[in-house]
Amino acid sequence: MSKTLNLKLKIWRQSGPHAQGAFLEVDANDIPEDASFLEMLDIVNERLIADDVEPITFGHDCREGICGTCGVMINGQAHGPEKATTTCQLHMRKFNDGDQIVVEPWKATSFPVLKDLMVDRRAFDRIVEAGGYISAPTGTAPDANEIPIPKEVADSSMDAAACIGCGACVAACPNSAAQLFTSAKLHHLNVLPQGQPERWRRTEAMVETMEDFFGSCTNHGECHEACPKEISLDFIAFMNRDYVRAKITNRSLASQ
Amino acid sequence: MVTLDAKIPDGPVQDKWDNHKFSVKLVNPANKRKFDVIVVGTGLAGASAAASLAELGYNVKVFTFHDSPRRAHSIAAQGGINGAKNYRNDGDSVYRLFYDTVKGGDYRSREANVYRLAQVSVDIIDQCAAQGVPFAREYGGLLANRSFGGAQVSRTFYARGQTGQQLLLGAYQALAGQIAAGKVTLYNRSDVLDIVTKDGAARGIVVRDMLTGQVHAHSAHAVVLATGGYGNVYYLSTNAMASNVTAAWRAHRKGALFANPCYSQIHPTCIPASDEFQSKLTLMSESLRNDGRIWVPRDHDETRAVADIPEDDRYYYLEEKYPAFGNLVPRDVASRNAKTVVDEGRGVGPLKNGVYLDFAAAIARDGEQAVRERYGNLFQMYERITGEDPYSVPMRIYPAIHYTMGGLWVDYNLMTTVPGLYALGEANFSDHGANRLGASALMQGLADGYFVLPYTIGDYLAPKLGEAALSTDDPAFTDAIQAVDNRTRRWTSKKGGTHGVEYYHRELGKIVWEYCGMARNEAGLEKALSEIPALREEFRKNVKVLGTPDGINTMLEKVNRVDDFMEFAELKARDALHRAESCGGHFREESQTEEGEALRDDEHFAYVGAWEWNGDDQAQTLHKEALNFENVALTQRSYK
Amino acid sequence: MAQTIADHSVPTVRKRAPQLPWPLNLYQTAIGKKYAMALTGIGLLGFVVVHMIGNLHLYEGPTEVHEYAEALRDLGGHLVPRTGVLWVLRLGLIAMFATHIHAAYSLSRMSHKADKSYVGKRDFVAANFASRTMRWTGPIVLLYVLFHLADLTWGWLNDDWYAGDPYNNVYVSLSALPIAIIYIVANVALAVHIFHGAWSMFQTLGINNPKYNGMRKGFARGIAGLILIGNLSFPLAVQGGLIDIDNHTPGSYAIDTEENG
């Protein structure tokens, strides 16, 4: 059996989007050091259930850091103190016996709290729907090797495509801006040859949809620090450049 | 009485799919908008099917219990996707991929389906590249390949260690485009709890809105289930927490036959559980076995530190037993041998539940830098989870449930035994036989969704032109809504209770893993068949569900799923009991060679076992679809 | 009903206004406003640098300061009316300043609408003092500019102020300790503001190349440091006696306010 920790938790509880929330203070004793952060919450929940208290609701699914469902603010940091790590991959050995841990849901106007630690991130889907795709209906594709892509370009595209859409960037941003998420999706598609025909339409539409929901970037860099996939701030610069070019190019395309 | 007609087209295996595409009925482009299709699930199969059907012009409604389609568990697949492109000029072909898949499936799959899968694998790679999937490239700009899971050719395409993520994002993006175009309506956070049939055909689904708790129905001309596998019946698996059998099981209860539920695949290189609260197991790429040496201490009571155990006291059991293949024996062989040594009491780690995967020799041979370049990210992941540094201490690994080959029985058109109800991807049984080849799950999900269903669904729909979808006011719907609502409310209205749902799921998992896991035998399966119903009864009586059904209630969501697992587990054990042979992922201890290898019994078991639901408390009826092998000769595997 | 695409219940932070003609439509968006801020920021930064360098004439003496001031008024030589070019520059500066402030104000309103603050304490990792205080250092600089104009351009605050004799006016103003402290504090705020702004503008304008990205922060540090040292040196020099008016008659270079313009 691994070592155990005794912790003091302050966990946000909120019964619905419009309800007043408050911290629940609860002692979490004998937490195995090898448990993940979400397993720690599982244990707390099992004890709450034993006491006939409704368990804490939190989003989670794959628990291996790729689905992007989980994510909470842990002691004021999105996904907690460990760099490049999702909440599900954060393990309790990173904490000390006796620590107080404050747990809050992501907070942003367009990420309304649904219940406790679970938030609604559909705004991200709206941004992708605005243009985050390459229109290639099934069956229309040429041979995959017909369009060579320099390795550097494919790698750069992949760096951006690694985004898991968890929302930590918005949560960590003092402006609740979604620049890192949006620019990562744009970069993924905009650098590829296949992404060129729709590049300017895509950029304009996605940026403007993003601005319907989220704040303005002031280049703090908190998003990058919070990002479990370490998505680079460079993509934001790339998006800024592409957006102004898009405004010009789309104007001239419209006159053709 | 159900009769299994696989509707396999005539002709040589190479021509079946082309002939079939020509012979299926077509729906005129202008008429496609008159048909509504429901797609349940947004993984590779569901998202690709929904997007492709919408592109054709059908009205599609797509349902997911996630907050976004992009969260489906296809996203977690690491390794890659096979495609018979032969870009490497190493002798690959559609026929070879077909042959390897049938052989890898231990001759328990349909030749015609597998051949079609190999044929369309080529188109999948093209389609994904066109969508912007950032596959790995060579410096010349062309696609890179690797050999995967012991294949003799390099036919696996990959995007770093996140191939599943990238393919799913491709399908999700295609879906997003269709949502924006108004051809797809997305229902997120919607739990599908029943399939509605009338006059024997599928008419729609009953859905619980997970935010409001409201139960409502959706009607369509056809229903497509792409709801994944049943690995979570084991509680601990590499599946996501919410992966479940519910939609498939509810379809089974409405008349869809469930095929080969005993088949499940074990992945040998997962991180062992660290404590009783472990909620899931994490898989590490099998490629680790290329350089890692697997061993346990010879002495059951070994107390020395790893570094102090001399070579002679280390039991490199795979290298000793299989000198030719050594640590690279197939997944099932590696897994069973790990179980054997752990069961003998030689397990390592604080819970003595793992075996060592040791890189000391590779580091000594190639240097730490070389090992870091090859496996850096995997080592990092291991260290994050276990807190141990695999460069200095051997990794601990143990097998875990990873994929399930069984599923709803479907014909060549991917239609279940319920007309108008289709099953795609891991949810059906069709292509992998008793064991799945590495990098083939992604291929099958996308083949079904992009390139098979869009052709075959027209055959069912075309004659229905002019028929409206059944109104949701029809008693078939209102009764189903009522039944689902009653079932859901029963859990919360019941007072008292001893344990939460997690407890019962864990208990069920222990039984299934113990008796229907890596190795099965008659006595154990009989035991499971008596323990599972008892547990189910206790669960239904004593499970504690708090809160109300009218809103977000994660306990309630889970209790419905576990309830279905409780029924499914029994069928799985029954299927495993009836199949007295060993094949692929199903190892019956009674049926093994002298060397302890899986021994097939082709004379008695070369068939698909499909079970028909006969009502609560009634045993299911077994139907057999005989498997005929016209192209591939049946052989026995040997890895000595 | 389930939440669907048709259900627009995801809260938005703005209503889209009808598109203005190009290029004004750019300024309607946040990224466009950021561009405007970055471009006007470059202009304002240029002014601050030139202003600081010009002020170094204080170390030469009253005559040189006077000649410098006259040279500014004579910009454009005889081709344009006297002080014409200077006024164009001044108006440009005012326009840039106003745009910079308007964009900053509307962007922070937008972010304010988008953001919901945490109840627990935030633990910032990357955001530094400079980036998080832009919305404080900005207004401080604005107030300081107004004070600075009232003090040295309009002479509202000082009886010993003479139009057209900046050397005297600077000396008189900065020799009062409270005023010197105001200048010091304000210039520290200005340098902090410039430190984040000078880095941030590269990012906003999309001037990005992994090869040179390391230099962006270096540039910001350098330029902010230069301005800090230069501008702080004046109040400190006056207070320390390095700049004095022992050899200068106050008002000797004074000119008619009319001509001064």
Short mmCIF file of N, CA and C in Angstrom, two decimals, chain B residues 408-461:
data_model
loop_
_atom_site.label_atom_id
_atom_site.label_comp_id
_atom_site.label_asym_id
_atom_site.label_seq_id
_atom_site.Cartn_x
_atom_site.Cartn_y
_atom_site.Cartn_z
N LEU B 408 -22.94 -6.32 -31.71
CA LEU B 408 -24.19 -6.64 -32.35
C LEU B 408 -23.92 -7.36 -33.68
N TRP B 409 -24.66 -8.43 -33.90
CA TRP B 409 -24.51 -9.15 -35.15
C TRP B 409 -25.00 -8.27 -36.29
N VAL B 410 -24.23 -8.17 -37.36
CA VAL B 410 -24.66 -7.41 -38.54
C VAL B 410 -24.42 -8.23 -39.79
N ASP B 411 -25.21 -7.94 -40.80
CA ASP B 411 -24.99 -8.60 -42.09
C ASP B 411 -23.96 -7.79 -42.89
N TYR B 412 -23.79 -8.16 -44.13
CA TYR B 412 -22.80 -7.50 -44.98
C TYR B 412 -23.09 -6.00 -45.13
N ASN B 413 -24.37 -5.64 -44.98
CA ASN B 413 -24.76 -4.23 -45.07
C ASN B 413 -24.60 -3.48 -43.76
N LEU B 414 -24.08 -4.15 -42.73
CA LEU B 414 -23.93 -3.61 -41.38
C LEU B 414 -25.27 -3.42 -40.67
N MET B 415 -26.31 -4.10 -41.18
CA MET B 415 -27.62 -4.02 -40.52
C MET B 415 -27.75 -5.18 -39.54
N THR B 416 -28.29 -4.87 -38.37
CA THR B 416 -28.50 -5.90 -37.36
C THR B 416 -29.70 -6.75 -37.77
N THR B 417 -30.11 -7.64 -36.89
CA THR B 417 -31.28 -8.46 -37.22
C THR B 417 -32.57 -7.68 -37.07
N VAL B 418 -32.49 -6.42 -36.60
CA VAL B 418 -33.66 -5.54 -36.59
C VAL B 418 -33.60 -4.68 -37.85
N PRO B 419 -34.54 -4.80 -38.77
CA PRO B 419 -34.47 -4.01 -39.99
C PRO B 419 -34.40 -2.51 -39.66
N GLY B 420 -33.51 -1.82 -40.35
CA GLY B 420 -33.37 -0.38 -40.14
C GLY B 420 -32.46 -0.01 -38.99
N LEU B 421 -31.95 -0.99 -38.30
CA LEU B 421 -31.02 -0.73 -37.19
C LEU B 421 -29.63 -1.20 -37.61
N TYR B 422 -28.70 -0.29 -37.63
CA TYR B 422 -27.34 -0.59 -38.07
C TYR B 422 -26.37 -0.49 -36.90
N ALA B 423 -25.29 -1.24 -36.97
CA ALA B 423 -24.24 -1.12 -35.95
C ALA B 423 -22.90 -0.98 -36.64
N LEU B 424 -22.12 0.00 -36.18
CA LEU B 424 -20.85 0.35 -36.82
C LEU B 424 -19.71 0.30 -35.81
N GLY B 425 -18.50 0.11 -36.33
CA GLY B 425 -17.30 0.23 -35.50
C GLY B 425 -17.22 -0.88 -34.46
N GLU B 426 -16.71 -0.53 -33.28
CA GLU B 426 -16.52 -1.55 -32.24
C GLU B 426 -17.86 -2.12 -31.78
N ALA B 427 -18.93 -1.40 -32.03
CA ALA B 427 -20.24 -1.88 -31.57
C ALA B 427 -20.72 -3.09 -32.34
N ASN B 428 -20.21 -3.32 -33.54
CA ASN B 428 -20.60 -4.55 -34.23
C ASN B 428 -19.52 -5.61 -34.07
N PHE B 429 -19.78 -6.77 -34.58
CA PHE B 429 -18.87 -7.90 -34.33
C PHE B 429 -18.01 -8.23 -35.53
N SER B 430 -18.19 -7.49 -36.64
CA SER B 430 -17.97 -8.15 -37.92
C SER B 430 -16.55 -8.49 -38.34
N ASP B 431 -15.57 -7.63 -38.16
CA ASP B 431 -14.36 -7.78 -38.97
C ASP B 431 -13.14 -8.38 -38.27
N HIS B 432 -13.14 -8.42 -36.97
CA HIS B 432 -11.90 -8.80 -36.30
C HIS B 432 -11.86 -10.23 -35.80
N GLY B 433 -12.95 -10.96 -35.99
CA GLY B 433 -12.95 -12.34 -35.55
C GLY B 433 -12.76 -12.43 -34.06
N ALA B 434 -11.83 -13.30 -33.65
CA ALA B 434 -11.64 -13.52 -32.23
C ALA B 434 -10.51 -12.69 -31.67
N ASN B 435 -9.84 -11.91 -32.52
CA ASN B 435 -8.70 -11.14 -32.07
C ASN B 435 -8.42 -10.06 -33.11
N ARG B 436 -8.11 -8.87 -32.63
CA ARG B 436 -7.92 -7.77 -33.57
C ARG B 436 -6.45 -7.48 -33.78
N LEU B 437 -6.06 -7.23 -35.02
CA LEU B 437 -4.69 -6.83 -35.32
C LEU B 437 -4.46 -5.41 -34.83
N GLY B 438 -3.21 -5.12 -34.47
CA GLY B 438 -2.87 -3.75 -34.09
C GLY B 438 -3.16 -2.80 -35.24
N ALA B 439 -3.61 -1.57 -34.90
CA ALA B 439 -3.86 -0.51 -35.89
C ALA B 439 -5.02 -0.83 -36.83
N SER B 440 -5.89 -1.77 -36.43
CA SER B 440 -7.03 -2.09 -37.29
C SER B 440 -8.35 -1.55 -36.76
N ALA B 441 -8.38 -1.12 -35.50
CA ALA B 441 -9.64 -0.62 -34.94
C ALA B 441 -10.04 0.69 -35.60
N LEU B 442 -9.04 1.58 -35.77
CA LEU B 442 -9.33 2.87 -36.38
C LEU B 442 -9.77 2.66 -37.82
N MET B 443 -9.08 1.72 -38.48
CA MET B 443 -9.41 1.41 -39.87
C MET B 443 -10.85 0.94 -40.00
N GLN B 444 -11.26 0.05 -39.11
CA GLN B 444 -12.62 -0.50 -39.24
C GLN B 444 -13.68 0.55 -38.93
N GLY B 445 -13.46 1.36 -37.89
CA GLY B 445 -14.44 2.39 -37.55
C GLY B 445 -14.67 3.32 -38.73
N LEU B 446 -13.57 3.76 -39.34
CA LEU B 446 -13.70 4.70 -40.44
C LEU B 446 -14.21 4.04 -41.71
N ALA B 447 -13.84 2.78 -41.92
CA ALA B 447 -14.35 2.06 -43.10
C ALA B 447 -15.87 2.00 -43.02
N ASP B 448 -16.38 1.58 -41.87
CA ASP B 448 -17.83 1.47 -41.70
C ASP B 448 -18.52 2.81 -41.93
N GLY B 449 -17.94 3.86 -41.36
CA GLY B 449 -18.62 5.15 -41.38
C GLY B 449 -18.48 5.90 -42.70
N TYR B 450 -17.27 5.91 -43.26
CA TYR B 450 -17.06 6.68 -44.49
C TYR B 450 -17.49 5.90 -45.73
N PHE B 451 -17.18 4.61 -45.76
CA PHE B 451 -17.23 3.93 -47.05
C PHE B 451 -18.17 2.74 -47.15
N VAL B 452 -18.74 2.27 -46.06
CA VAL B 452 -19.65 1.14 -46.18
C VAL B 452 -21.10 1.59 -45.98
N LEU B 453 -21.39 2.12 -44.79
CA LEU B 453 -22.79 2.47 -44.51
C LEU B 453 -23.39 3.42 -45.55
N PRO B 454 -22.66 4.47 -45.98
CA PRO B 454 -23.28 5.40 -46.93
C PRO B 454 -23.78 4.69 -48.20
N TYR B 455 -23.15 3.57 -48.58
CA TYR B 455 -23.64 2.82 -49.73
C TYR B 455 -24.80 1.91 -49.36
N THR B 456 -24.64 1.21 -48.22
CA THR B 456 -25.59 0.13 -47.95
C THR B 456 -26.90 0.62 -47.35
N ILE B 457 -26.90 1.80 -46.75
CA ILE B 457 -28.14 2.24 -46.09
C ILE B 457 -29.22 2.53 -47.13
N GLY B 458 -28.79 2.93 -48.33
CA GLY B 458 -29.76 3.24 -49.38
C GLY B 458 -30.60 2.03 -49.76
N ASP B 459 -30.01 0.87 -49.65
CA ASP B 459 -30.71 -0.36 -50.01
C ASP B 459 -31.95 -0.56 -49.15
N TYR B 460 -31.82 -0.13 -47.88
CA TYR B 460 -32.97 -0.26 -46.97
C TYR B 460 -33.95 0.90 -47.17
N LEU B 461 -33.39 2.08 -47.39
CA LEU B 461 -34.25 3.27 -47.44
C LEU B 461 -35.02 3.40 -48.75
#
